[in-house]
Protein backbone atom coordinates (compact mmCIF):
# COMPACT_ATOMS: atom_id res chain seq x y z
CA UNK A 1 0.00 0.00 0.00
CA UNK A 2 2.98 2.34 -0.41
CA UNK A 3 2.74 4.85 -3.25
CA UNK A 4 5.41 7.17 -4.66
CA UNK A 5 3.81 10.45 -5.79
CA UNK A 6 5.48 12.69 -8.34
CA UNK A 7 5.23 16.17 -6.79
CA UNK A 8 5.94 19.18 -9.00
CA UNK A 9 4.95 21.76 -6.41
CA UNK A 10 1.68 22.53 -8.18
CA UNK A 11 -1.81 22.26 -6.75
CA UNK A 12 -2.70 19.06 -8.64
CA UNK A 13 0.10 16.81 -7.44
CA UNK A 14 -0.17 18.29 -3.93
CA UNK A 15 -3.85 17.40 -3.64
CA UNK A 16 -3.20 13.99 -5.23
CA UNK A 17 -0.79 13.20 -2.40
CA UNK A 18 -3.37 14.32 0.18
CA UNK A 19 -6.15 12.22 -1.34
CA UNK A 20 -3.99 9.10 -1.41
CA UNK A 21 -3.01 9.61 2.21
CA UNK A 22 -6.71 9.95 3.09
CA UNK A 23 -7.38 6.66 1.31
CA UNK A 24 -4.93 4.93 3.64
CA UNK A 25 -1.86 4.65 1.44
CA UNK A 26 1.63 5.13 2.82
CA UNK A 27 2.57 8.15 0.72
CA UNK A 28 6.05 9.34 -0.21
CA UNK A 29 6.64 12.39 -2.37
CA UNK A 30 9.33 12.64 -5.05
CA UNK A 31 10.27 15.76 -6.99
CA UNK A 32 12.40 15.77 -10.12
CA UNK A 33 14.89 18.52 -10.86
CA UNK A 34 14.43 18.84 -14.62
CA UNK A 35 15.70 22.15 -15.89
CA UNK A 36 16.34 25.59 -14.40
CA UNK A 37 17.35 28.69 -16.34
CA UNK A 38 15.07 31.40 -15.01
CA UNK A 39 16.66 34.36 -13.30
CA UNK A 40 13.32 35.50 -11.93
CA UNK A 41 10.52 33.69 -10.18
CA UNK A 42 7.78 32.35 -12.42
CA UNK A 43 4.36 32.01 -10.72
CA UNK A 44 2.92 29.79 -13.45
CA UNK A 45 5.75 27.45 -14.49
CA UNK A 46 5.99 23.98 -13.03
CA UNK A 47 9.15 22.15 -11.98
CA UNK A 48 11.17 25.30 -11.20
CA UNK A 49 13.35 25.33 -8.10
CA UNK A 50 10.75 27.58 -6.46
CA UNK A 51 8.01 25.06 -7.21
CA UNK A 52 10.08 22.20 -5.82
CA UNK A 53 10.42 24.19 -2.60
CA UNK A 54 6.63 24.32 -2.46
CA UNK A 55 6.54 20.55 -2.95
CA UNK A 56 8.80 20.02 0.06
CA UNK A 57 6.69 22.41 2.16
CA UNK A 58 3.51 20.63 1.09
CA UNK A 59 4.93 17.24 2.04
CA UNK A 60 5.86 18.57 5.46
CA UNK A 61 2.36 19.97 5.97
CA UNK A 62 0.81 16.66 4.93
CA UNK A 63 3.15 14.72 7.19
CA UNK A 64 4.68 12.61 4.44
CA UNK A 65 8.31 12.01 3.51
CA UNK A 66 9.72 13.82 0.50
CA UNK A 67 12.91 13.76 -1.52
CA UNK A 68 14.31 15.27 -4.70
CA UNK A 69 16.45 13.70 -7.41
CA UNK A 70 18.36 15.39 -10.19
CA UNK A 71 17.48 14.14 -13.69
CA UNK A 72 18.63 17.20 -15.62
CA UNK A 73 21.05 15.30 -17.84
CA UNK A 74 18.37 12.77 -18.83
CA UNK A 75 15.84 15.55 -19.36
CA UNK A 76 18.13 17.52 -21.64
CA UNK A 77 19.01 14.42 -23.68
CA UNK A 78 15.51 12.93 -23.97
CA UNK A 79 13.28 16.03 -23.98
CA UNK A 80 15.06 19.34 -24.59
CA UNK A 81 17.35 18.25 -27.43
CA UNK A 82 14.59 16.35 -29.32
CA UNK A 83 12.32 19.39 -28.81
CA UNK A 84 14.89 21.68 -30.42
CA UNK A 85 15.68 19.19 -33.19
CA UNK A 86 11.99 18.82 -34.06
CA UNK A 87 11.49 22.55 -34.50
CA UNK A 88 14.61 22.77 -36.64
CA UNK A 89 13.04 20.10 -38.88
CA UNK A 90 9.80 22.07 -39.21
CA UNK A 91 7.88 19.91 -36.74
CA UNK A 92 5.83 20.93 -33.69
CA UNK A 93 6.78 18.67 -30.76
CA UNK A 94 4.86 18.11 -27.53
CA UNK A 95 7.45 18.24 -24.72
CA UNK A 96 4.99 17.06 -22.05
CA UNK A 97 4.50 13.80 -23.92
CA UNK A 98 8.26 13.42 -24.39
CA UNK A 99 8.76 13.98 -20.66
CA UNK A 100 6.03 11.52 -19.66
CA UNK A 101 7.38 8.87 -22.04
CA UNK A 102 11.09 9.17 -21.30
CA UNK A 103 11.48 10.82 -17.89
CA UNK A 104 8.58 11.22 -15.47
CA UNK A 105 6.97 7.80 -15.46
CA UNK A 106 10.11 5.69 -16.07
CA UNK A 107 11.90 7.53 -13.23
CA UNK A 108 8.91 7.26 -10.88
CA UNK A 109 8.60 3.53 -11.50
CA UNK A 110 12.34 2.98 -11.15
CA UNK A 111 12.44 4.87 -7.85
CA UNK A 112 9.27 3.17 -6.58
CA UNK A 113 10.87 -0.23 -7.03
CA UNK A 114 13.99 0.95 -5.18
CA UNK A 115 11.88 2.22 -2.28
CA UNK A 116 9.53 -0.73 -1.99
CA UNK A 117 6.47 1.12 -3.28
CA UNK A 118 3.90 -0.91 -5.18
CA UNK A 119 2.31 2.11 -6.84
CA UNK A 120 3.19 5.41 -8.47
CA UNK A 121 0.90 8.42 -8.77
CA UNK A 122 0.70 11.86 -10.39
CA UNK A 123 -1.73 14.77 -10.43
CA UNK A 124 -2.98 14.16 -13.97
CA UNK A 125 -6.71 14.46 -14.65
CA UNK A 126 -7.34 10.97 -16.01
CA UNK A 127 -8.41 7.59 -14.66
CA UNK A 128 -7.06 4.06 -14.53
CA UNK A 129 -9.82 1.46 -14.50
CA UNK A 130 -8.90 -1.96 -13.14
CA UNK A 131 -11.13 -4.83 -14.13
CA UNK A 132 -10.43 -8.51 -14.59
CA UNK A 133 -6.71 -8.08 -14.01
CA UNK A 134 -6.47 -5.51 -16.78
CA UNK A 135 -5.82 -1.75 -16.64
CA UNK A 136 -7.51 0.74 -18.96
CA UNK A 137 -6.58 4.41 -19.29
CA UNK A 138 -9.69 6.59 -19.35
CA UNK A 139 -10.55 10.27 -19.62
CA UNK A 140 -10.93 12.37 -16.50
CA UNK A 141 -14.49 13.32 -15.58
CA UNK A 142 -13.74 17.05 -15.99
CA UNK A 143 -13.82 17.56 -19.78
CA UNK A 144 -12.06 20.91 -19.48
CA UNK A 145 -9.09 19.35 -17.67
CA UNK A 146 -8.88 15.82 -19.07
CA UNK A 147 -5.19 14.96 -19.62
CA UNK A 148 -5.45 11.43 -20.97
CA UNK A 149 -4.10 12.77 -24.29
CA UNK A 150 -0.60 13.28 -22.85
CA UNK A 151 -0.58 9.83 -21.20
CA UNK A 152 -1.11 7.64 -24.27
CA UNK A 153 2.57 6.61 -24.34
CA UNK A 154 2.49 4.84 -20.96
CA UNK A 155 4.09 1.39 -20.92
CA UNK A 156 2.08 -1.57 -19.56
CA UNK A 157 4.16 -1.79 -16.38
CA UNK A 158 3.67 1.93 -15.73
CA UNK A 159 -0.08 1.76 -16.27
CA UNK A 160 -0.32 -1.30 -14.03
CA UNK A 161 1.31 0.58 -11.12
CA UNK A 162 -0.34 3.95 -11.73
CA UNK A 163 -2.86 5.69 -9.45
CA UNK A 164 -4.56 8.88 -10.70
CA UNK A 165 -6.68 10.19 -7.82
CA UNK A 166 -7.72 13.43 -9.57
CA UNK A 167 -9.52 11.66 -12.40
CA UNK A 168 -12.83 11.86 -10.54
CA UNK A 169 -12.48 15.53 -9.57
CA UNK A 170 -12.91 18.91 -11.21
CA UNK A 171 -10.19 21.55 -11.09
CA UNK A 172 -12.41 23.77 -8.94
CA UNK A 173 -12.84 20.99 -6.37
CA UNK A 174 -9.10 20.37 -6.27
CA UNK A 175 -8.32 24.06 -5.70
CA UNK A 176 -10.91 24.24 -2.95
CA UNK A 177 -9.33 21.24 -1.22
CA UNK A 178 -5.91 22.89 -1.40
CA UNK A 179 -7.30 26.11 0.10
CA UNK A 180 -8.99 24.28 2.96
CA UNK A 181 -5.76 22.44 3.74
CA UNK A 182 -3.71 25.63 3.53
CA UNK A 183 -1.29 24.06 1.07
CA UNK A 184 1.42 26.29 -0.43
CA UNK A 185 0.31 25.28 -3.93
CA UNK A 186 -3.16 26.77 -3.39
CA UNK A 187 -1.79 30.20 -4.32
CA UNK A 188 -0.01 29.05 -7.49
CA UNK A 189 -1.55 30.04 -10.80
CA UNK A 190 -2.29 27.47 -13.48
CA UNK A 191 0.84 26.20 -15.23
CA UNK A 192 0.66 27.45 -18.82
CA UNK A 193 4.27 27.37 -19.95
CA UNK A 194 6.62 24.80 -21.36
CA UNK A 195 8.52 24.13 -18.15
CA UNK A 196 11.94 24.88 -19.65
CA UNK A 197 10.95 27.83 -21.88
CA UNK A 198 10.25 31.12 -20.17
CA UNK A 199 7.31 33.12 -21.48
CA UNK A 200 6.64 30.68 -24.35
CA UNK A 201 9.46 32.32 -26.33
CA UNK A 202 10.73 29.06 -27.79
CA UNK A 203 12.43 30.67 -30.85
CA UNK A 204 14.75 32.63 -28.54
CA UNK A 205 15.28 29.54 -26.41
CA UNK A 206 16.25 27.49 -29.47
CA UNK A 207 18.60 30.21 -30.73
CA UNK A 208 20.28 30.50 -27.32
CA UNK A 209 20.69 26.75 -26.95
CA UNK A 210 21.97 26.04 -30.47
CA UNK A 211 23.89 29.25 -31.04
CA UNK A 212 22.36 29.28 -34.51
CA UNK A 213 21.13 32.58 -35.86
CA UNK A 214 17.91 32.90 -37.82
CA UNK A 215 18.15 31.57 -41.37
CA UNK A 216 15.83 33.57 -43.64
CA UNK A 217 14.08 31.74 -46.44
CA UNK A 218 11.18 32.15 -48.86
CA UNK A 219 7.47 32.18 -48.02
CA UNK A 220 5.75 30.57 -51.00
CA UNK A 221 2.03 30.41 -51.84
CA UNK A 222 0.09 27.56 -53.43
CA UNK A 223 0.75 28.99 -56.92
CA UNK A 224 4.50 28.84 -56.30
CA UNK A 225 4.94 32.58 -55.94
CA UNK A 226 7.37 33.97 -53.38
CA UNK A 227 5.42 36.37 -51.18
CA UNK A 228 8.12 37.31 -48.73
CA UNK A 229 10.82 36.03 -46.43
CA UNK A 230 10.65 34.18 -43.11
CA UNK A 231 13.10 34.43 -40.20
CA UNK A 232 13.67 30.71 -39.68
CA UNK A 233 11.42 27.67 -40.05
CA UNK A 234 11.50 26.98 -36.29
CA UNK A 235 9.27 30.07 -35.84
CA UNK A 236 6.36 28.53 -37.75
CA UNK A 237 3.79 25.77 -37.32
CA UNK A 238 1.10 24.35 -39.57
CA UNK A 239 -2.11 26.38 -39.41
CA UNK A 240 -0.33 29.52 -38.19
CA UNK A 241 -1.81 32.79 -39.41
CA UNK A 242 -0.27 35.55 -37.33
CA UNK A 243 3.32 36.73 -37.57
CA UNK A 244 3.84 35.82 -41.23
CA UNK A 245 4.90 39.35 -42.16
CA UNK A 246 3.24 39.29 -45.58
CA UNK A 247 0.27 41.14 -47.01
CA UNK A 248 -2.58 39.45 -48.85
CA UNK A 249 -6.18 40.33 -49.78
CA UNK A 250 -7.29 37.13 -48.02
CA UNK A 251 -6.10 35.41 -44.82
CA UNK A 252 -3.18 33.05 -45.38
CA UNK A 253 -2.12 30.13 -43.19
CA UNK A 254 1.01 28.01 -43.00
CA UNK A 255 0.30 24.86 -45.01
CA UNK A 256 3.75 23.28 -45.15
CA UNK A 257 7.35 23.60 -43.98
CA UNK A 258 10.29 22.23 -46.00
CA UNK A 259 13.55 22.14 -44.00
CA UNK A 260 15.63 21.03 -47.01
CA UNK A 261 14.56 24.06 -49.04
CA UNK A 262 14.27 26.23 -45.91
CA UNK A 263 10.85 27.25 -47.19
CA UNK A 264 7.51 28.03 -45.56
CA UNK A 265 4.39 27.43 -47.66
CA UNK A 266 1.14 29.34 -47.18
CA UNK A 267 -2.35 29.16 -48.59
CA UNK A 268 -6.04 29.72 -47.86
CA UNK A 269 -7.71 28.05 -44.89
CA UNK A 270 -8.91 25.05 -46.91
CA UNK A 271 -5.29 24.27 -47.84
CA UNK A 272 -4.39 23.82 -44.17
CA UNK A 273 -6.79 20.93 -43.53
CA UNK A 274 -6.03 17.24 -43.99
CA UNK A 275 -8.13 14.10 -43.98
CA UNK A 276 -5.38 11.51 -43.55
CA UNK A 277 -1.78 11.23 -42.43
CA UNK A 278 0.83 8.76 -41.22
CA UNK A 279 1.62 8.16 -37.55
CA UNK A 280 4.85 6.74 -36.15
CA UNK A 281 6.07 5.44 -32.77
CA UNK A 282 2.58 4.07 -32.11
CA UNK A 283 1.93 2.89 -28.57
CA UNK A 284 -1.08 0.60 -28.20
CA UNK A 285 -2.86 0.38 -24.85
CA UNK A 286 -5.67 -1.64 -26.48
CA UNK A 287 -4.21 -3.16 -29.64
CA UNK A 288 -6.77 -3.98 -32.33
CA UNK A 289 -6.68 -7.07 -34.54
CA UNK A 290 -7.27 -5.00 -37.64
CA UNK A 291 -8.54 -1.56 -38.60
CA UNK A 292 -9.93 0.44 -35.71
CA UNK A 293 -12.86 2.81 -35.70
CA UNK A 294 -12.09 5.48 -33.11
CA UNK A 295 -12.41 9.12 -32.18
CA UNK A 296 -9.02 10.72 -32.83
CA UNK A 297 -7.56 13.88 -31.32
CA UNK A 298 -4.60 15.67 -32.94
CA UNK A 299 -4.50 18.37 -30.25
CA UNK A 300 -5.12 18.04 -26.54
CA UNK A 301 -7.85 20.68 -26.55
CA UNK A 302 -9.90 19.40 -29.50
CA UNK A 303 -12.88 17.07 -29.35
CA UNK A 304 -12.17 13.65 -30.82
CA UNK A 305 -13.38 13.19 -34.39
CA UNK A 306 -14.48 9.92 -36.06
CA UNK A 307 -11.71 8.20 -38.00
CA UNK A 308 -10.35 4.87 -39.17
CA UNK A 309 -6.97 3.91 -37.76
CA UNK A 310 -5.11 1.42 -39.94
CA UNK A 311 -2.24 -0.33 -38.09
CA UNK A 312 0.90 -0.85 -40.17
CA UNK A 313 4.20 -2.60 -39.58
CA UNK A 314 7.12 -1.23 -37.57
CA UNK A 315 5.06 0.73 -35.07
CA UNK A 316 3.26 2.81 -37.65
CA UNK A 317 -0.37 3.51 -38.52
CA UNK A 318 -2.45 5.58 -40.89
CA UNK A 319 -5.27 7.80 -39.67
CA UNK A 320 -8.13 8.53 -42.05
CA UNK A 321 -10.70 11.00 -40.72
CA UNK A 322 -14.29 10.88 -41.89
CA UNK A 323 -14.03 14.64 -42.49
CA UNK A 324 -10.91 16.79 -43.04
CA UNK A 325 -9.45 18.26 -39.84
CA UNK A 326 -7.58 21.47 -39.13
CA UNK A 327 -3.80 21.39 -39.54
CA UNK A 328 -2.58 18.04 -38.15
CA UNK A 329 1.03 18.99 -37.46
CA UNK A 330 4.05 16.65 -37.76
CA UNK A 331 5.55 16.19 -34.32
CA UNK A 332 2.24 16.46 -32.50
CA UNK A 333 0.38 13.41 -31.18
CA UNK A 334 -2.64 11.65 -32.64
CA UNK A 335 -4.47 9.82 -29.85
CA UNK A 336 -7.12 7.18 -30.49
CA UNK A 337 -10.18 6.89 -28.22
CA UNK A 338 -12.82 4.20 -27.85
CA UNK A 339 -15.53 6.29 -26.18
CA UNK A 340 -13.76 7.49 -22.99
CA UNK A 341 -10.88 4.95 -23.12
CA UNK A 342 -7.47 5.49 -24.73
CA UNK A 343 -6.72 2.79 -27.28
CA UNK A 344 -3.32 4.20 -28.22
CA UNK A 345 -1.59 6.96 -30.09
CA UNK A 346 1.51 8.04 -31.94
CA UNK A 347 3.47 10.91 -33.45
CA UNK A 348 2.09 12.56 -36.59
CA UNK A 349 4.54 12.19 -39.47
CA UNK A 350 2.55 13.87 -42.24
PDB file of C-alpha atoms in Angstrom, residues 202-346:
ATOM      1  CA  UNK A 202      10.732  29.058 -27.795  1.00  0.00           C
ATOM      2  CA  UNK A 203      12.427  30.670 -30.853  1.00  0.00           C
ATOM      3  CA  UNK A 204      14.750  32.634 -28.538  1.00  0.00           C
ATOM      4  CA  UNK A 205      15.284  29.536 -26.411  1.00  0.00           C
ATOM      5  CA  UNK A 206      16.253  27.492 -29.471  1.00  0.00           C
ATOM      6  CA  UNK A 207      18.601  30.214 -30.726  1.00  0.00           C
ATOM      7  CA  UNK A 208      20.276  30.503 -27.324  1.00  0.00           C
ATOM      8  CA  UNK A 209      20.695  26.750 -26.955  1.00  0.00           C
ATOM      9  CA  UNK A 210      21.973  26.044 -30.468  1.00  0.00           C
ATOM     10  CA  UNK A 211      23.887  29.251 -31.039  1.00  0.00           C
ATOM     11  CA  UNK A 212      22.363  29.276 -34.513  1.00  0.00           C
ATOM     12  CA  UNK A 213      21.133  32.581 -35.863  1.00  0.00           C
ATOM     13  CA  UNK A 214      17.908  32.897 -37.818  1.00  0.00           C
ATOM     14  CA  UNK A 215      18.154  31.569 -41.368  1.00  0.00           C
ATOM     15  CA  UNK A 216      15.831  33.567 -43.635  1.00  0.00           C
ATOM     16  CA  UNK A 217      14.084  31.739 -46.443  1.00  0.00           C
ATOM     17  CA  UNK A 218      11.178  32.146 -48.857  1.00  0.00           C
ATOM     18  CA  UNK A 219       7.472  32.176 -48.020  1.00  0.00           C
ATOM     19  CA  UNK A 220       5.746  30.568 -51.002  1.00  0.00           C
ATOM     20  CA  UNK A 221       2.030  30.412 -51.840  1.00  0.00           C
ATOM     21  CA  UNK A 222       0.092  27.557 -53.434  1.00  0.00           C
ATOM     22  CA  UNK A 223       0.752  28.990 -56.924  1.00  0.00           C
ATOM     23  CA  UNK A 224       4.499  28.842 -56.299  1.00  0.00           C
ATOM     24  CA  UNK A 225       4.936  32.584 -55.944  1.00  0.00           C
ATOM     25  CA  UNK A 226       7.369  33.968 -53.382  1.00  0.00           C
ATOM     26  CA  UNK A 227       5.417  36.370 -51.181  1.00  0.00           C
ATOM     27  CA  UNK A 228       8.124  37.310 -48.726  1.00  0.00           C
ATOM     28  CA  UNK A 229      10.825  36.030 -46.429  1.00  0.00           C
ATOM     29  CA  UNK A 230      10.648  34.180 -43.111  1.00  0.00           C
ATOM     30  CA  UNK A 231      13.099  34.433 -40.201  1.00  0.00           C
ATOM     31  CA  UNK A 232      13.671  30.709 -39.681  1.00  0.00           C
ATOM     32  CA  UNK A 233      11.424  27.671 -40.050  1.00  0.00           C
ATOM     33  CA  UNK A 234      11.497  26.983 -36.286  1.00  0.00           C
ATOM     34  CA  UNK A 235       9.272  30.067 -35.843  1.00  0.00           C
ATOM     35  CA  UNK A 236       6.355  28.526 -37.755  1.00  0.00           C
ATOM     36  CA  UNK A 237       3.792  25.774 -37.316  1.00  0.00           C
ATOM     37  CA  UNK A 238       1.095  24.354 -39.574  1.00  0.00           C
ATOM     38  CA  UNK A 239      -2.107  26.376 -39.413  1.00  0.00           C
ATOM     39  CA  UNK A 240      -0.328  29.517 -38.193  1.00  0.00           C
ATOM     40  CA  UNK A 241      -1.811  32.789 -39.412  1.00  0.00           C
ATOM     41  CA  UNK A 242      -0.270  35.546 -37.329  1.00  0.00           C
ATOM     42  CA  UNK A 243       3.315  36.729 -37.572  1.00  0.00           C
ATOM     43  CA  UNK A 244       3.839  35.815 -41.234  1.00  0.00           C
ATOM     44  CA  UNK A 245       4.898  39.353 -42.159  1.00  0.00           C
ATOM     45  CA  UNK A 246       3.243  39.289 -45.575  1.00  0.00           C
ATOM     46  CA  UNK A 247       0.270  41.144 -47.013  1.00  0.00           C
ATOM     47  CA  UNK A 248      -2.578  39.450 -48.851  1.00  0.00           C
ATOM     48  CA  UNK A 249      -6.179  40.331 -49.781  1.00  0.00           C
ATOM     49  CA  UNK A 250      -7.292  37.126 -48.025  1.00  0.00           C
ATOM     50  CA  UNK A 251      -6.103  35.406 -44.823  1.00  0.00           C
ATOM     51  CA  UNK A 252      -3.183  33.047 -45.381  1.00  0.00           C
ATOM     52  CA  UNK A 253      -2.117  30.130 -43.190  1.00  0.00           C
ATOM     53  CA  UNK A 254       1.011  28.013 -43.003  1.00  0.00           C
ATOM     54  CA  UNK A 255       0.297  24.861 -45.011  1.00  0.00           C
ATOM     55  CA  UNK A 256       3.752  23.281 -45.148  1.00  0.00           C
ATOM     56  CA  UNK A 257       7.354  23.597 -43.984  1.00  0.00           C
ATOM     57  CA  UNK A 258      10.287  22.233 -46.002  1.00  0.00           C
ATOM     58  CA  UNK A 259      13.548  22.136 -43.996  1.00  0.00           C
ATOM     59  CA  UNK A 260      15.634  21.034 -47.014  1.00  0.00           C
ATOM     60  CA  UNK A 261      14.559  24.063 -49.043  1.00  0.00           C
ATOM     61  CA  UNK A 262      14.272  26.229 -45.911  1.00  0.00           C
ATOM     62  CA  UNK A 263      10.851  27.248 -47.194  1.00  0.00           C
ATOM     63  CA  UNK A 264       7.512  28.029 -45.558  1.00  0.00           C
ATOM     64  CA  UNK A 265       4.385  27.429 -47.656  1.00  0.00           C
ATOM     65  CA  UNK A 266       1.137  29.341 -47.183  1.00  0.00           C
ATOM     66  CA  UNK A 267      -2.351  29.158 -48.594  1.00  0.00           C
ATOM     67  CA  UNK A 268      -6.041  29.723 -47.860  1.00  0.00           C
ATOM     68  CA  UNK A 269      -7.714  28.049 -44.895  1.00  0.00           C
ATOM     69  CA  UNK A 270      -8.914  25.051 -46.913  1.00  0.00           C
ATOM     70  CA  UNK A 271      -5.292  24.275 -47.840  1.00  0.00           C
ATOM     71  CA  UNK A 272      -4.388  23.821 -44.168  1.00  0.00           C
ATOM     72  CA  UNK A 273      -6.793  20.929 -43.530  1.00  0.00           C
ATOM     73  CA  UNK A 274      -6.032  17.241 -43.989  1.00  0.00           C
ATOM     74  CA  UNK A 275      -8.135  14.100 -43.982  1.00  0.00           C
ATOM     75  CA  UNK A 276      -5.379  11.509 -43.546  1.00  0.00           C
ATOM     76  CA  UNK A 277      -1.785  11.229 -42.434  1.00  0.00           C
ATOM     77  CA  UNK A 278       0.830   8.756 -41.216  1.00  0.00           C
ATOM     78  CA  UNK A 279       1.621   8.164 -37.546  1.00  0.00           C
ATOM     79  CA  UNK A 280       4.848   6.740 -36.149  1.00  0.00           C
ATOM     80  CA  UNK A 281       6.066   5.442 -32.771  1.00  0.00           C
ATOM     81  CA  UNK A 282       2.584   4.073 -32.110  1.00  0.00           C
ATOM     82  CA  UNK A 283       1.931   2.887 -28.568  1.00  0.00           C
ATOM     83  CA  UNK A 284      -1.079   0.595 -28.199  1.00  0.00           C
ATOM     84  CA  UNK A 285      -2.864   0.383 -24.851  1.00  0.00           C
ATOM     85  CA  UNK A 286      -5.667  -1.644 -26.483  1.00  0.00           C
ATOM     86  CA  UNK A 287      -4.211  -3.165 -29.635  1.00  0.00           C
ATOM     87  CA  UNK A 288      -6.770  -3.981 -32.331  1.00  0.00           C
ATOM     88  CA  UNK A 289      -6.680  -7.069 -34.539  1.00  0.00           C
ATOM     89  CA  UNK A 290      -7.267  -4.999 -37.642  1.00  0.00           C
ATOM     90  CA  UNK A 291      -8.541  -1.565 -38.600  1.00  0.00           C
ATOM     91  CA  UNK A 292      -9.926   0.435 -35.705  1.00  0.00           C
ATOM     92  CA  UNK A 293     -12.862   2.813 -35.703  1.00  0.00           C
ATOM     93  CA  UNK A 294     -12.095   5.479 -33.114  1.00  0.00           C
ATOM     94  CA  UNK A 295     -12.410   9.121 -32.184  1.00  0.00           C
ATOM     95  CA  UNK A 296      -9.025  10.718 -32.826  1.00  0.00           C
ATOM     96  CA  UNK A 297      -7.558  13.878 -31.322  1.00  0.00           C
ATOM     97  CA  UNK A 298      -4.597  15.666 -32.942  1.00  0.00           C
ATOM     98  CA  UNK A 299      -4.501  18.372 -30.254  1.00  0.00           C
ATOM     99  CA  UNK A 300      -5.125  18.043 -26.540  1.00  0.00           C
ATOM    100  CA  UNK A 301      -7.854  20.680 -26.555  1.00  0.00           C
ATOM    101  CA  UNK A 302      -9.904  19.403 -29.497  1.00  0.00           C
ATOM    102  CA  UNK A 303     -12.877  17.066 -29.349  1.00  0.00           C
ATOM    103  CA  UNK A 304     -12.168  13.652 -30.818  1.00  0.00           C
ATOM    104  CA  UNK A 305     -13.382  13.188 -34.390  1.00  0.00           C
ATOM    105  CA  UNK A 306     -14.483   9.919 -36.057  1.00  0.00           C
ATOM    106  CA  UNK A 307     -11.712   8.205 -38.000  1.00  0.00           C
ATOM    107  CA  UNK A 308     -10.349   4.874 -39.167  1.00  0.00           C
ATOM    108  CA  UNK A 309      -6.967   3.910 -37.761  1.00  0.00           C
ATOM    109  CA  UNK A 310      -5.111   1.419 -39.942  1.00  0.00           C
ATOM    110  CA  UNK A 311      -2.240  -0.326 -38.086  1.00  0.00           C
ATOM    111  CA  UNK A 312       0.897  -0.854 -40.170  1.00  0.00           C
ATOM    112  CA  UNK A 313       4.196  -2.605 -39.576  1.00  0.00           C
ATOM    113  CA  UNK A 314       7.125  -1.232 -37.570  1.00  0.00           C
ATOM    114  CA  UNK A 315       5.056   0.734 -35.069  1.00  0.00           C
ATOM    115  CA  UNK A 316       3.258   2.811 -37.646  1.00  0.00           C
ATOM    116  CA  UNK A 317      -0.365   3.507 -38.524  1.00  0.00           C
ATOM    117  CA  UNK A 318      -2.448   5.583 -40.894  1.00  0.00           C
ATOM    118  CA  UNK A 319      -5.265   7.799 -39.665  1.00  0.00           C
ATOM    119  CA  UNK A 320      -8.130   8.533 -42.046  1.00  0.00           C
ATOM    120  CA  UNK A 321     -10.704  10.995 -40.718  1.00  0.00           C
ATOM    121  CA  UNK A 322     -14.289  10.884 -41.893  1.00  0.00           C
ATOM    122  CA  UNK A 323     -14.032  14.641 -42.490  1.00  0.00           C
ATOM    123  CA  UNK A 324     -10.912  16.793 -43.038  1.00  0.00           C
ATOM    124  CA  UNK A 325      -9.451  18.258 -39.845  1.00  0.00           C
ATOM    125  CA  UNK A 326      -7.582  21.471 -39.128  1.00  0.00           C
ATOM    126  CA  UNK A 327      -3.803  21.386 -39.539  1.00  0.00           C
ATOM    127  CA  UNK A 328      -2.577  18.040 -38.149  1.00  0.00           C
ATOM    128  CA  UNK A 329       1.031  18.991 -37.458  1.00  0.00           C
ATOM    129  CA  UNK A 330       4.055  16.653 -37.765  1.00  0.00           C
ATOM    130  CA  UNK A 331       5.547  16.190 -34.324  1.00  0.00           C
ATOM    131  CA  UNK A 332       2.242  16.455 -32.503  1.00  0.00           C
ATOM    132  CA  UNK A 333       0.382  13.411 -31.181  1.00  0.00           C
ATOM    133  CA  UNK A 334      -2.644  11.654 -32.636  1.00  0.00           C
ATOM    134  CA  UNK A 335      -4.473   9.820 -29.846  1.00  0.00           C
ATOM    135  CA  UNK A 336      -7.124   7.183 -30.488  1.00  0.00           C
ATOM    136  CA  UNK A 337     -10.182   6.893 -28.224  1.00  0.00           C
ATOM    137  CA  UNK A 338     -12.818   4.202 -27.847  1.00  0.00           C
ATOM    138  CA  UNK A 339     -15.532   6.285 -26.179  1.00  0.00           C
ATOM    139  CA  UNK A 340     -13.761   7.487 -22.994  1.00  0.00           C
ATOM    140  CA  UNK A 341     -10.883   4.949 -23.123  1.00  0.00           C
ATOM    141  CA  UNK A 342      -7.474   5.490 -24.728  1.00  0.00           C
ATOM    142  CA  UNK A 343      -6.721   2.787 -27.279  1.00  0.00           C
ATOM    143  CA  UNK A 344      -3.324   4.204 -28.221  1.00  0.00           C
ATOM    144  CA  UNK A 345      -1.595   6.964 -30.086  1.00  0.00           C
ATOM    145  CA  UNK A 346       1.511   8.037 -31.941  1.00  0.00           C
TER     146      UNK A 346
END
